[in-house]
Structures are given as C-alpha cells and as structure tokens.
C-alpha cells in the first residue's frame, strides 16, 4: 500500500462491489495502534504489532468468519491469524512484508518459524521484494535474484505451493523505478494445492503494488454446539405489545404456570423470551463498511477519478493531470471527514455521557479480534474453539469430581416472601446491565412487572420453601475482560472472568443474600470491609493506618495476593463456614441447590466451550460476594496475636505486624502467614508470594528485608498500591500524589481534540465533566493522603497536571499560566480542591459542624488569595480579577475568544513574539506593538467595534480599568462581543493578506 492513505478507500470500494471477504495488506498506513482507513464497525483488523510500527495487516470484511489473532507468531512485518467460516475448517493466513533494506534471510527464517509452529493449512500473501522464475519475475538485478534464492529455498524446504500465474499484469510498477513481480501468493497443505482459483493481478489502486485477487475453497470442519444466546435492542421495543404477548403467555393459559419450581421458572423465562421476540428487534452486528461521511459529491468525485484511471495513461503521460484530480478528491474527503468529526464532537453538548465522552474516556475502540492464548504445554491455541476451551479451563478451575454436600437438612422455615420484597429486588438491579444467555435484563423485568409480579413472586416463594434453585437459571455466560493494556493478551491470566446471569436468577439470589446476611452478618469480623453496608475501601485503609499510628513499635505491612480467589473456593468448606457463622439449615440448603449443577459457557468468535462448575463464587452474581465474605471471615479469625492485625476488603488481605525489631516481626510473620496458608489450602486457594508485597510502615526500617512466606520470601519495597492508594514507607504520600496527578490526562487530551473555537465541546459541558469525572478521580480517598499535598513540590505538580483540564474549561492558550487559568476558570487550585474535599467529607460524616466547614472554606480562599496576590504571573488577569471571592460568585461564560482578553495570551503579535512564535510584535495598524492592551483600548483598525463597548461602559469612564468589565453582566457581554469581533477581524485579514479598512 506504500502507506498511501487513498488506497484503503479504493480497496474497500472494490471489496464492497465484488464480495471480497479477506484482505492481506503490506506497507500499511497506521496511526497509533490502528489501521488508517479501515476503522469501521463491520471491519475487523489484525495488525502485525500494536506499537504503531506495524507493516502488515489482515482485514476481515465478512462478519460470519471466525477470527483469532495469533499474536505470539506476529511481529512488525508479519500479521498472522486463524480464520474459519461456518461449517469450514480453520486456515491460518499470513500477511508478510519483506522490507527491502533488511536482508531477506531474516524474513525467511522468521516465516519458517511461523510455519513450524502451525499444523493447520496456511495461506501466505507476501511482498518479498525479490525476483524468481517461480513467480514469473522479469530478469532483475543480482540483488533481487539473490533475495529470490532465499525465498526459493524456503518454498522447497517447507513444501509451499506458489500460486502466481504467468501472463498477468506485473505486481509492481513505479514510474522511473521499473516493474516486476515481487508479490507472491503461497499455500501449505494438501487440501489447498488445488483450492486456489481465479488468481489475477488488478490495477485498481494508486499504490505502486497492484492488487492480487484470488478465490480459495476451504474444506469442511466440525461444528461446536450452539448456546442459544440472545440479545435484544430494548431501545426499539414496543412495550405495549411486549406486555400484551407476555400476558397471553403467562395469564392466557394458566396450565403453563403449573408444576414444580423448575417447570414454572422455565415457563416464565420462555414467556419473557417469546414476548421479547414479538416486540423488539434483536441486536445485530453492524455490516456497514462505508464511512458515515460519504456522500453523493464524493461518489461523483470518485467516479471521475476512477474513469480517468481506466481511460488515460495516468502513470506516465497524464500523470500531472491525474495528480490534480486525485488531490482534489483527497481534499474533498478531508473536508467531509472534518465536517463529520465536528458534528460528532459537537454532539457531546446535548449528550454529555454519550459516544464522545466514551471515546474521550477510553480512546478509540480496541480490536474486537480475540488473541490466541498460551497453553500450559507451551503451545498456542489456533482456532476460536481451542481459545475458548483454554480460557475456560484456565480461568474457571474445576475439580475432577463434584463436591459432596451434606444431606438431610430438614428445617425449612423462612420468613414469607412478599411481592413488595421481590419488586425491591428487581428495582435494585441496574436496568441495562448485560443479561445472561436468555437476553432478559432487569429493565425488561421492570417493564413486565405489571404482568409477572404475582407469578414471579409465587415461583420465588416456592423456590425458597422447597430450597430449590431452578436449573434453567444456573447457566452463566462467561465473558473475559482484560486486566489492563499492559497485560500480555496471549496469557490466560491476563483476563478476568465475569459471569453474566439471567435477571430472574439474580432476583432469587438477592432474596437468598438478604436472608444469609441477616443470619450471619452479626457474626462477621469488623475487619472485613468489602461488600458490607457502612464499609468501603477507605474504611479498610483507615483501619490499617490507624492501627499503625497507635502502635508503639516497628510495623511492617504485608499485602497478600490470592490467585484467582473467587474462582477457586471449595464449596463443601464454604457450606461448613456458613454453618459456623450461624446460617440456618434452610439457607444452607438452597445455597447447596444454587451451587449444584451449575454450568459455564464461554464463546470466542461464535465458538463455544462448556464446563460444569465444581468450585468458586461466580463473579457477577448477587451471591458471590456474600459467599466470599463468609470464607474470608475464617481467615481473619486465624489471628490471636494482639501485635498482628488482619484487614480484608474482598480478596485483598492486609497483614500488619508490629515488633521490637525485624527478627521479632519475621517470627510473628512466619506464624501468622503460616496459619493463613493453612486456611487457604483447606479452601483450595493459593497465595502468590511473587505478587504479594511488604513495606515498612513505622520504626525506621529500610526496604530490602524479607518476610518469610512458606518456602519463599517476600522482599520489602518502598511503596505498595493498596486499594487504589499508594502507601510509601515514609508515609508522606508523595508517591500517591505523583500517580494521582497524572489521572485523566488522556481524557482531556482527547477532549481537546474534540473542541475548537466554533465547534465541539463547549466550556460549560467541560465544566460538568470536570466536576463529575476529573475531581472524583483525583480526590478518591483524599481523607487518607491529603497531607501529601502540603509540600511545595506537590502543589506545583498538581497545578501542572490541572492545566489540561483548566484549558478545556476556558479555551485558553497553552502559554497561559496555571495561576491565571485557575482564576479565569473559577476553580480551586488542585491541592486546595483536595483539602476542601476532605473538609466536606468530614462534615458529611458529622465530624465537624457547618460553622467549622465554613471557617475551613474561608481559610482555603485566604491561601488562594495570598498566592494570587504574590504571584508574578497572570498580572493582566489579576487586573481583571484581583479578588478571588468576587471571581467565584461571578457566573461567567468563558469561551476561546474572550479568554484571550481575560488572560492576555492569544492571537496578539507582541505576546506570540515573546515566545518566539511570531516574527514581529508590531500590530497591523503599524502604530505600536500588538498587545491585548493595544487591541482593547487603542488599535485604530477596531474603532467601530470599540465604540460599541464604549457606549455600554460609558464615555465618561473610558478608558476604564479592566476590572470594570466585571461590574455588570452587560459590561462583560460587551467585552465578549468585542473579543470575538476583534479576533475574527484579524483572522479574516490574515487569510486575505489585507488590512481591514
């Protein structure tokens, strides 16, 4: 593709018209980690690497093809993927680019390794930059022939078949550089030798490399079982019809709602599904590969360009004419793209949390193509089914035999289930949370409540009475979520499994949870802070640090990592823990039913793996967290040493050990951690010593010492991240301040790209995001670490990291000082904002009075005022806003234009020249340097605009002090109008090269 940005459009045009399903591309144009020109929802791409330097790619245009990226075999010059059509066998495709400046034997060796690693049939599309009679190259230079020898040797050694045909256009031709066949189509595998047909070379793009087209016939392969997964577009539902059909199914034939719990639960679930099928469309994958900005004008422009290419000698004789026509077409494309982008960016003002915000928060959509994963034997999965099976086996561990539960539980009495209780359980769930396999969301249950409220309550009541959890609600769809972009996608442990469950199932779970917590809640340790009312991550951190502060000895903190905690818990020990903590026989009985016969299904590209569950608490369930708390409680009670403290939040376990010296601490650690290892082993859990961390928290110990943990040691470090807060051995929280200061930088960097002076994100919209997203991210757990913001270096760092957000709020130039940005935006300096958050938190907790909170606010404003008074920066702004308190009560609408006059930084020659951004400081009027003061008060080119301001302000006070513009709303509006007119007048004259008269 030669990196040509027009070629993708040309290839996609041809592909749409001719039913092309797969593209093998080399020398691809990339931006960041995406393939330029192919980023449409229906187009799936496999890049040869993710670092933005990819030179090869595989593009799949058919939504029905299963795709697995073989990342372990790919590198910068090779993209490798396994493709499979329904009812067909899996075939590995390789797109290879042999860069001319790199010796060919390096590429042939790499391709040889790829071939040796794969047993499946392989199709290779390669730009080999080499000559050989085998692919009908014209006689070339000695270098090209020598390169071809390396490729020929690989073909012979690996038993590859060359599919290039004679008598076709050459695959490469460039004016002044010659022409030849240097692009090769290869296959390996007996079934493919005679399966390639209609091989041809087409001149359909502007690339120097022509397009090779061929068809390939794939043999049949095994089909896995279908899982009956359904997803509905509830936004387009006809809810009246939904309720009518549902009533016919549930109330019209009473016999369907008669029978045991399994029968009635199944009938109710089917009725909901049938009503949804009759009243709302299913969610479908987008099939559009035409860009949203394409219009009739571009279609006509493209038609003229293609007609010129077909009828004229566009590469030689008519080359200049073609370039003019092509550049005009590219200009129209860029204009259409920009207009579409502006429309998209501006939509955030009417839908703040919609697609623009999601893009700003998460970046461009990540690849939807799953990666192959590494098996325990060191080999990689190749097909989608192999990948699904490997992930399920690694993430959902299972025992060889199912657990043996206690039988003969006879006590069944429970409080009666009421319709009001069931309704509360339904309404507690998020209405649009991802559903299970049946597609039923909590939102659907809400809409159906008038019809199913009574029958649903009836079946749930019977389930609790009989201690039966219906089998139809026991199958979980497992989806895997990456633990972070820094994780290796080929390792199964880089993913977290989440169970998607039927909404009716979760309603019954909620009823069981309420009874379980009522029975056991009083017996749980106060040091379990996860999933409990009145507890949080902050209460867990505070409990740890308060204990450290109250200790009179050295203290070491050990933070333990439990490998796959939720997914490995043994059920029979869990039931025993429930009995120990006081769960009733009836509650234990229905939880036994809940755990018995559970299944998990995991789909990768439509290929589905199944597993019978024998252990673990499903992540994503209502019961899982409560069941985990019961087992974790047994860990907390293993400690009987008053110089040791255990604190838990979900599966995060902190062990604080005090002692007179390091030997004393190590001895206590050995005993405490040994007891915890016994607790874990009994429950099928393991601690990871390599991922666990230790840190000195008190007493002057330095990092580097070890804490014994079984056969391994945990080495102490200077800082650890615990529940989102970076704890450091000095307890000054500088490490946390450094980390938190960088939060949301990428968010505001993207928001900056979605805003301009006249379109995109408005400053008022940015203010909402600032208060609702930016500040909560920064101030999380500030009551723990706020003392870390008191140092000068912390104040400076936080201020510098606040700049990007403040510029989004104001539209200010990047040269504006932080001091001025804070005042113009009317936002507290970030260190003071953090301190104010702590004050408000203490007031909310009842720790201080309203009067004390008001006094603290005044002190913070005094600090800000002192800084503003003494600052040497932003003095023009200081003249407008000398009083911080006055600025905070002014409801100013700030935009890109007026901000230049509020800060003095903008399109003023004098200011730009001082930053070496403009050649001279002189104004266009040639009377003096162009400063904000000159433009506002004296420039003769703006007399008419200035006269309107003077009439508003009053001739008797003109020229006025700048702070007068803030005296009244009309004065400020006059300044805003003048600012826009002045800046637009200058830009207009700059474009025309004229001085306005």
Coordinates of C-alpha atoms in Angstrom, one line a residue, residues 47-549:
X47 CA -2.1 -5.7 12.8
X48 CA 1.3 -7.3 12.9
X49 CA 2.1 -5.4 16.1
X50 CA 0.5 -2.9 18.5
X51 CA 3.2 -0.3 18.9
X52 CA 2.2 1.8 15.9
X53 CA 5.0 0.4 13.7
X54 CA 3.0 -2.4 12.1
X55 CA 3.9 -3.0 8.4
X56 CA 1.4 -5.8 7.7
X57 CA -2.2 -6.4 8.4
X58 CA -5.1 -8.9 7.8
X59 CA -8.5 -7.3 7.3
X60 CA -11.7 -9.4 7.6
X61 CA -14.8 -8.0 5.9
X62 CA -17.2 -10.9 6.4
X63 CA -18.9 -10.9 9.8
X64 CA -19.5 -14.6 9.7
X65 CA -15.8 -15.5 9.6
X66 CA -14.3 -16.5 13.0
X67 CA -11.0 -14.7 13.5
X68 CA -8.3 -15.3 16.1
X69 CA -5.2 -13.2 16.0
X70 CA -2.1 -15.3 16.5
X71 CA -0.2 -12.6 18.3
X72 CA 2.5 -14.9 19.6
X73 CA 3.6 -15.5 16.0
X74 CA 3.1 -12.0 14.7
X75 CA 5.7 -9.3 14.7
X76 CA 6.3 -6.0 13.0
X77 CA 6.5 -7.5 9.5
X78 CA 4.2 -10.5 9.9
X79 CA 0.5 -10.5 10.7
X80 CA -0.8 -14.0 11.5
X81 CA -4.4 -15.0 12.1
X82 CA -6.6 -18.1 12.1
X83 CA -9.8 -17.8 10.0
X84 CA -12.8 -20.1 9.9
X85 CA -16.1 -19.9 8.1
X86 CA -19.2 -21.7 9.4
X87 CA -19.0 -25.4 8.6
X88 CA -15.5 -24.9 7.3
X89 CA -12.0 -25.9 8.6
X90 CA -9.7 -23.3 10.2
X91 CA -7.0 -21.9 7.9
X92 CA -4.1 -19.7 9.0
X93 CA -3.5 -16.6 7.0
X94 CA -0.2 -14.7 7.0
X95 CA 0.4 -11.3 5.6
X96 CA 4.2 -10.7 5.2
X97 CA 6.3 -7.7 4.3
X98 CA 10.0 -8.4 3.4
X99 CA 11.4 -4.9 3.8
X100 CA 14.0 -4.1 1.1
X101 CA 16.5 -2.6 3.5
X102 CA 16.6 -5.7 5.6
X103 CA 18.3 -8.9 4.5
X104 CA 15.9 -11.4 3.1
X105 CA 17.2 -14.4 5.1
X106 CA 16.0 -12.8 8.3
X107 CA 12.4 -12.8 6.9
X108 CA 12.6 -16.3 5.5
X109 CA 13.9 -17.6 8.9
X110 CA 11.0 -15.9 10.7
X111 CA 8.4 -17.2 8.2
X112 CA 10.0 -20.7 8.7
X113 CA 9.4 -20.4 12.4
X114 CA 5.8 -19.5 11.9
X115 CA 5.3 -22.5 9.5
X116 CA 6.9 -24.8 12.0
X117 CA 4.6 -23.6 14.8
X118 CA 1.4 -24.4 13.0
X119 CA -0.1 -27.7 11.9
X120 CA -3.1 -26.1 10.0
X121 CA -3.3 -25.3 6.4
X122 CA -1.7 -21.9 5.6
X123 CA -2.3 -19.1 3.1
X124 CA 0.5 -16.5 2.7
X125 CA 0.4 -13.2 0.9
X126 CA 3.9 -11.7 0.8
X127 CA 5.7 -8.7 -0.6
X128 CA 9.0 -10.5 -0.8
X129 CA 10.9 -7.7 -2.7
X130 CA 12.7 -10.5 -4.6
X131 CA 12.9 -12.0 -8.1
X132 CA 12.5 -15.6 -9.2
X133 CA 11.2 -17.5 -12.2
X134 CA 8.9 -19.4 -9.8
X135 CA 6.7 -16.3 -9.6
X136 CA 7.5 -15.1 -13.1
X137 CA 9.6 -12.1 -12.3
X138 CA 11.3 -10.3 -15.1
X139 CA 15.1 -10.7 -15.0
X140 CA 16.2 -8.3 -12.4
X141 CA 19.5 -7.2 -10.8
X142 CA 21.7 -9.6 -9.0
X143 CA 20.5 -8.4 -5.6
X144 CA 16.9 -9.2 -6.5
X145 CA 17.8 -12.7 -7.7
X146 CA 19.9 -13.4 -4.6
X147 CA 17.0 -12.4 -2.5
X148 CA 14.8 -14.7 -4.6
X149 CA 17.1 -17.6 -3.9
X150 CA 16.4 -17.4 -0.1
X151 CA 12.7 -17.4 -0.8
X152 CA 13.0 -20.3 -3.2
X153 CA 14.9 -22.3 -0.5
X154 CA 12.1 -21.7 2.0
X155 CA 9.5 -22.8 -0.5
X156 CA 11.3 -26.0 -1.2
X157 CA 12.1 -26.8 2.5
X158 CA 8.6 -26.1 3.8
X159 CA 6.8 -27.7 0.8
X160 CA 4.9 -24.5 -0.1
X161 CA 2.9 -24.0 -3.3
X162 CA 3.3 -20.9 -5.5
X163 CA 0.0 -19.7 -7.0
X164 CA 1.3 -16.8 -9.1
X165 CA 0.2 -17.2 -12.8
X166 CA 2.0 -16.1 -16.0
X167 CA 0.6 -13.7 -18.4
X168 CA -0.8 -11.3 -15.9
X169 CA 0.0 -7.7 -15.1
X170 CA 3.2 -7.3 -13.1
X171 CA 2.5 -6.9 -9.4
X172 CA 4.8 -3.9 -9.0
X173 CA 5.3 -0.9 -11.3
X174 CA 6.6 2.6 -10.4
X175 CA 7.3 5.4 -12.8
X176 CA 11.1 5.8 -13.1
X177 CA 11.7 2.7 -10.9
X178 CA 10.8 -0.1 -13.3
X179 CA 8.3 -3.0 -12.9
X180 CA 8.4 -6.6 -11.8
X181 CA 6.7 -9.4 -10.0
X182 CA 7.8 -9.2 -6.3
X183 CA 4.5 -10.1 -4.6
X184 CA 3.8 -13.8 -4.0
X185 CA 0.8 -16.0 -3.1
X186 CA 1.8 -19.2 -1.3
X187 CA -0.1 -22.0 0.5
X188 CA 0.8 -25.1 2.5
X189 CA -1.5 -28.1 3.0
X190 CA -2.7 -30.8 0.7
X191 CA -6.2 -29.6 0.7
X192 CA -5.2 -26.1 -0.6
X193 CA -3.0 -27.1 -3.5
X194 CA -5.9 -27.2 -5.9
X195 CA -8.2 -25.0 -4.0
X196 CA -6.9 -21.6 -5.2
X197 CA -8.6 -20.3 -8.4
X198 CA -9.1 -17.2 -10.4
X199 CA -5.7 -15.8 -9.4
X200 CA -5.2 -12.4 -11.1
X201 CA -3.5 -9.1 -10.8
X202 CA -5.7 -5.9 -10.8
X203 CA -4.8 -2.3 -11.3
X204 CA -7.4 -0.8 -9.1
X205 CA -5.5 1.5 -6.7
X206 CA -2.9 4.2 -6.7
X207 CA -0.3 2.0 -5.0
X208 CA 2.8 1.0 -6.8
X209 CA 1.9 -2.5 -5.9
X210 CA -1.1 -3.8 -7.8
X211 CA -3.8 -5.8 -6.2
X212 CA -3.7 -9.6 -6.3
X213 CA -7.1 -11.3 -6.2
X214 CA -7.9 -15.0 -5.9
X215 CA -10.6 -17.4 -4.6
X216 CA -9.9 -20.2 -2.2
X217 CA -12.1 -23.2 -1.4
X218 CA -12.0 -24.3 2.2
X219 CA -12.8 -27.9 3.3
X220 CA -15.5 -28.6 5.9
X221 CA -14.8 -28.8 9.6
X222 CA -16.5 -29.7 12.8
X223 CA -19.2 -27.5 14.3
X224 CA -19.5 -26.9 18.0
X225 CA -22.8 -26.8 19.8
X226 CA -24.9 -23.6 19.7
X227 CA -25.7 -21.9 23.0
X228 CA -28.9 -20.1 22.1
X229 CA -27.5 -16.7 23.1
X230 CA -30.0 -13.8 22.6
X231 CA -29.5 -10.0 22.7
X232 CA -32.3 -7.6 22.1
X233 CA -32.4 -3.9 21.2
X234 CA -34.7 -2.7 24.0
X235 CA -34.4 0.9 22.8
X236 CA -36.6 0.0 19.9
X237 CA -39.1 -2.1 21.9
X238 CA -42.9 -1.9 21.5
X239 CA -43.6 -2.2 25.2
X240 CA -47.4 -2.3 24.8
X241 CA -47.1 -5.3 22.5
X242 CA -44.5 -6.8 24.8
X243 CA -46.9 -6.8 27.8
X244 CA -49.8 -8.0 25.6
X245 CA -47.9 -11.0 24.3
X246 CA -46.5 -11.7 27.8
X247 CA -50.0 -11.6 29.3
X248 CA -51.2 -14.1 26.7
X249 CA -48.4 -16.5 27.5
X250 CA -48.5 -16.1 31.3
X251 CA -52.1 -15.4 32.1
X252 CA -53.9 -16.7 29.0
X253 CA -53.0 -20.4 29.6
X254 CA -52.8 -21.0 33.4
X255 CA -51.6 -24.6 32.8
X256 CA -48.2 -23.3 31.7
X257 CA -47.6 -21.9 35.1
X258 CA -48.3 -25.2 36.9
X259 CA -45.7 -27.7 38.2
X260 CA -42.5 -27.8 40.2
X261 CA -40.1 -24.9 40.6
X262 CA -38.0 -25.9 37.6
X263 CA -41.1 -26.2 35.3
X264 CA -42.6 -22.9 36.3
X265 CA -39.3 -21.0 36.3
X266 CA -38.6 -22.4 32.8
X267 CA -42.1 -21.4 31.5
X268 CA -41.8 -17.9 32.9
X269 CA -38.4 -17.5 31.3
X270 CA -39.7 -18.8 27.9
X271 CA -42.7 -16.5 28.1
X272 CA -40.5 -13.4 28.6
X273 CA -38.3 -14.5 25.7
X274 CA -41.2 -15.0 23.4
X275 CA -42.7 -11.6 24.3
X276 CA -39.3 -10.0 23.6
X277 CA -39.0 -11.8 20.2
X278 CA -42.5 -10.5 19.3
X279 CA -41.9 -6.9 20.4
X280 CA -38.3 -5.8 19.8
X281 CA -35.6 -6.5 17.3
X282 CA -32.5 -8.5 18.1
X283 CA -29.2 -6.6 18.4
X284 CA -27.2 -7.2 15.3
X285 CA -23.6 -6.6 14.3
X286 CA -23.2 -3.6 12.0
X287 CA -22.5 -4.6 8.4
X288 CA -21.6 -1.1 7.2
X289 CA -18.2 -0.7 5.8
X290 CA -19.0 2.6 4.1
X291 CA -17.9 5.6 6.1
X292 CA -20.7 7.8 7.6
X293 CA -19.3 10.9 6.0
X294 CA -19.5 9.5 2.4
X295 CA -22.0 11.5 0.2
X296 CA -23.1 11.9 -3.4
X297 CA -20.5 14.5 -4.1
X298 CA -17.7 12.2 -3.0
X299 CA -19.2 9.4 -5.0
X300 CA -19.2 11.5 -8.2
X301 CA -15.6 12.7 -7.5
X302 CA -14.5 9.1 -7.1
X303 CA -16.3 8.1 -10.3
X304 CA -14.4 10.8 -12.3
X305 CA -11.1 9.7 -10.7
X306 CA -11.7 6.0 -11.5
X307 CA -12.8 6.9 -15.0
X308 CA -9.6 8.8 -15.6
X309 CA -7.5 5.9 -14.3
X310 CA -9.3 3.5 -16.7
X311 CA -9.1 5.6 -19.8
X312 CA -5.9 7.6 -19.6
X313 CA -2.2 6.9 -19.1
X314 CA -2.3 8.1 -15.5
X315 CA 1.1 6.8 -14.5
X316 CA 3.2 8.5 -17.3
X317 CA 1.7 10.7 -20.0
X318 CA -1.2 12.1 -18.0
X319 CA 0.4 11.8 -14.6
X320 CA 0.2 15.5 -13.7
X321 CA -3.5 15.8 -14.7
X322 CA -4.2 12.7 -12.6
X323 CA -2.4 14.2 -9.6
X324 CA -4.5 17.3 -9.8
X325 CA -7.7 15.3 -10.0
X326 CA -6.6 12.9 -7.2
X327 CA -5.6 15.8 -4.9
X328 CA -9.0 17.5 -5.4
X329 CA -10.7 14.2 -4.4
X330 CA -8.5 13.9 -1.3
X331 CA -9.3 17.4 -0.4
X332 CA -13.0 16.7 -0.6
X333 CA -12.5 13.6 1.6
X334 CA -10.6 15.5 4.2
X335 CA -13.3 18.2 4.2
X336 CA -16.0 15.6 4.6
X337 CA -14.2 13.8 7.4
X338 CA -13.6 17.1 9.2
X339 CA -17.3 18.1 8.9
X340 CA -18.3 14.7 10.2
X341 CA -15.9 15.0 13.1
X342 CA -17.1 18.4 14.0
X343 CA -20.7 17.1 14.1
X344 CA -19.7 14.2 16.2
X345 CA -17.6 16.3 18.6
X346 CA -20.4 18.9 19.0
X347 CA -22.9 16.2 19.9
X348 CA -21.4 16.0 23.4
X349 CA -23.1 19.3 24.3
X350 CA -26.5 17.6 24.0
X351 CA -25.5 14.2 25.2
X352 CA -22.7 14.6 27.7
X353 CA -22.2 11.0 28.7
X354 CA -22.7 9.7 25.1
X355 CA -20.3 8.4 22.5
X356 CA -18.0 11.4 22.5
X357 CA -17.4 11.1 26.3
X358 CA -16.9 7.3 26.0
X359 CA -14.3 7.9 23.2
X360 CA -12.5 10.5 25.3
X361 CA -12.5 8.2 28.4
X362 CA -11.5 5.0 26.6
X363 CA -9.8 6.1 23.4
X364 CA -10.6 4.6 20.1
X365 CA -12.3 1.2 20.2
X366 CA -10.0 -1.6 20.9
X367 CA -9.6 -4.5 18.5
X368 CA -12.6 -6.9 18.7
X369 CA -10.5 -9.8 17.5
X370 CA -9.5 -12.2 20.3
X371 CA -5.9 -13.2 20.6
X372 CA -4.7 -16.8 20.7
X373 CA -3.6 -17.8 24.1
X374 CA -0.7 -19.9 25.5
X375 CA -1.5 -23.4 26.8
X376 CA 0.2 -24.9 29.8
X377 CA 2.3 -27.1 27.5
X378 CA 3.8 -24.0 25.8
X379 CA 1.9 -24.2 22.6
X380 CA -0.5 -21.5 21.3
X381 CA -4.2 -22.1 20.5
X382 CA -5.0 -21.6 16.9
X383 CA -8.8 -21.9 16.4
X384 CA -11.5 -20.0 18.2
X385 CA -12.8 -23.2 19.9
X386 CA -9.3 -24.0 21.2
X387 CA -9.0 -20.5 22.5
X388 CA -12.4 -20.6 24.3
X389 CA -11.6 -24.0 25.8
X390 CA -8.2 -22.9 27.0
X391 CA -9.6 -19.7 28.6
X392 CA -12.4 -21.5 30.3
X393 CA -10.0 -24.2 31.7
X394 CA -7.5 -21.6 32.9
X395 CA -10.0 -19.1 34.4
X396 CA -12.7 -21.4 35.7
X397 CA -10.8 -24.2 37.6
X398 CA -12.7 -27.4 38.2
X399 CA -12.3 -30.5 40.5
X400 CA -12.2 -33.9 38.9
X401 CA -15.2 -34.9 41.0
X402 CA -18.1 -32.8 42.1
X403 CA -18.2 -31.8 45.8
X404 CA -20.2 -34.0 48.2
X405 CA -22.7 -31.9 50.1
X406 CA -24.4 -32.5 53.4
X407 CA -27.8 -34.1 53.0
X408 CA -30.7 -34.5 55.3
X409 CA -31.2 -30.8 56.1
X410 CA -34.8 -30.7 57.2
X411 CA -35.6 -27.3 58.7
X412 CA -37.3 -25.3 56.1
X413 CA -39.0 -22.4 57.8
X414 CA -38.3 -18.9 56.4
X415 CA -40.0 -15.5 56.5
X416 CA -42.7 -15.3 53.9
X417 CA -41.7 -13.7 50.5
X418 CA -43.8 -10.8 49.6
X419 CA -44.4 -9.2 46.3
X420 CA -43.0 -5.9 47.6
X421 CA -39.8 -7.6 48.6
X422 CA -39.4 -9.1 45.1
X423 CA -40.1 -5.8 43.5
X424 CA -37.4 -4.1 45.6
X425 CA -35.0 -6.8 44.5
X426 CA -35.8 -6.2 40.8
X427 CA -35.5 -2.4 41.2
X428 CA -32.2 -2.7 43.0
X429 CA -30.5 -4.1 39.8
X430 CA -29.2 -1.8 37.1
X431 CA -31.9 -1.9 34.3
X432 CA -29.5 -2.1 31.4
X433 CA -26.7 -4.3 32.8
X434 CA -25.6 -7.1 30.4
X435 CA -28.0 -10.0 30.6
X436 CA -27.4 -13.7 30.6
X437 CA -27.9 -16.1 27.7
X438 CA -31.7 -15.5 27.7
X439 CA -31.3 -11.8 27.0
X440 CA -33.6 -10.8 29.9
X441 CA -32.4 -7.6 31.7
X442 CA -33.6 -6.1 34.9
X443 CA -35.1 -3.3 32.7
X444 CA -37.2 -5.9 31.0
X445 CA -38.4 -7.3 34.3
X446 CA -39.4 -3.7 35.3
X447 CA -41.5 -3.3 32.1
X448 CA -43.0 -6.7 32.7
X449 CA -43.8 -6.2 36.4
X450 CA -47.5 -5.5 35.9
X451 CA -47.9 -8.9 34.2
X452 CA -45.4 -11.1 36.0
X453 CA -45.2 -9.5 39.5
X454 CA -47.6 -12.1 41.1
X455 CA -46.5 -15.2 39.2
X456 CA -42.8 -14.3 39.7
X457 CA -43.3 -13.8 43.4
X458 CA -45.2 -17.1 43.6
X459 CA -42.4 -19.2 41.9
X460 CA -39.7 -17.5 44.0
X461 CA -41.6 -18.1 47.2
X462 CA -41.9 -21.8 46.3
X463 CA -38.2 -22.0 45.5
X464 CA -37.4 -20.7 49.0
X465 CA -39.9 -23.0 50.6
X466 CA -38.5 -26.1 48.8
X467 CA -34.9 -25.0 48.9
X468 CA -34.7 -25.4 45.1
X469 CA -32.7 -23.1 42.7
X470 CA -34.1 -23.8 39.2
X471 CA -31.7 -25.5 36.8
X472 CA -32.7 -23.1 34.0
X473 CA -31.2 -20.2 35.9
X474 CA -27.8 -22.0 36.7
X475 CA -26.0 -21.5 33.4
X476 CA -23.6 -18.5 33.3
X477 CA -22.3 -16.9 30.2
X478 CA -18.6 -16.1 31.0
X479 CA -17.1 -13.1 29.3
X480 CA -13.4 -12.3 29.8
X481 CA -12.2 -8.7 30.5
X482 CA -8.6 -7.7 30.0
X483 CA -6.9 -6.7 33.3
X484 CA -5.1 -3.9 31.5
X485 CA -3.4 -2.8 28.3
X486 CA 0.0 -3.6 29.8
X487 CA -1.0 -7.3 30.1
X488 CA 0.1 -9.9 27.6
X489 CA -3.0 -10.8 25.6
X490 CA -1.7 -14.3 24.9
X491 CA -1.7 -15.2 28.7
X492 CA -5.0 -16.5 30.0
X493 CA -4.3 -14.9 33.4
X494 CA -4.3 -11.5 31.7
X495 CA -8.1 -11.8 31.7
X496 CA -10.8 -11.6 34.4
X497 CA -13.8 -13.8 34.1
X498 CA -17.2 -12.3 34.7
X499 CA -20.4 -14.3 34.8
X500 CA -23.5 -12.9 33.0
X501 CA -26.6 -14.4 34.6
X502 CA -30.3 -14.4 34.0
X503 CA -32.1 -11.4 35.6
X504 CA -34.8 -13.7 37.2
X505 CA -31.9 -15.8 38.7
X506 CA -30.4 -12.7 40.2
X507 CA -33.7 -11.7 41.8
X508 CA -33.8 -15.1 43.6
X509 CA -30.2 -14.7 44.5
X510 CA -31.0 -11.3 46.1
X511 CA -33.7 -12.9 48.3
X512 CA -31.2 -15.5 49.4
X513 CA -28.5 -12.9 50.1
X514 CA -30.8 -10.9 52.3
X515 CA -31.6 -13.9 54.4
X516 CA -28.0 -15.0 54.6
X517 CA -26.7 -11.6 55.7
X518 CA -29.5 -11.3 58.2
X519 CA -28.4 -14.6 59.7
X520 CA -24.6 -14.2 59.6
X521 CA -23.9 -10.5 59.4
X522 CA -23.6 -10.0 63.1
X523 CA -21.0 -12.8 63.3
X524 CA -18.7 -11.4 60.7
X525 CA -15.4 -9.7 61.6
X526 CA -15.5 -5.9 61.6
X527 CA -12.2 -6.1 59.6
X528 CA -14.0 -7.4 56.5
X529 CA -14.7 -4.1 54.7
X530 CA -15.8 -5.5 51.3
X531 CA -19.5 -5.8 50.2
X532 CA -20.8 -4.6 53.5
X533 CA -23.0 -1.6 54.5
X534 CA -21.0 1.2 56.1
X535 CA -17.7 -0.3 54.9
X536 CA -15.5 0.7 52.0
X537 CA -12.0 0.7 50.6
X538 CA -11.4 3.9 52.6
X539 CA -12.6 2.4 55.9
X540 CA -10.2 -0.6 55.2
X541 CA -7.2 1.7 54.5
X542 CA -8.0 3.9 57.5
X543 CA -8.3 0.8 59.8
X544 CA -4.8 -0.2 58.7
X545 CA -3.2 3.2 59.2
X546 CA -4.9 3.9 62.5
X547 CA -3.5 0.7 63.9
X548 CA 0.0 1.6 62.7
X549 CA -0.3 5.1 64.2

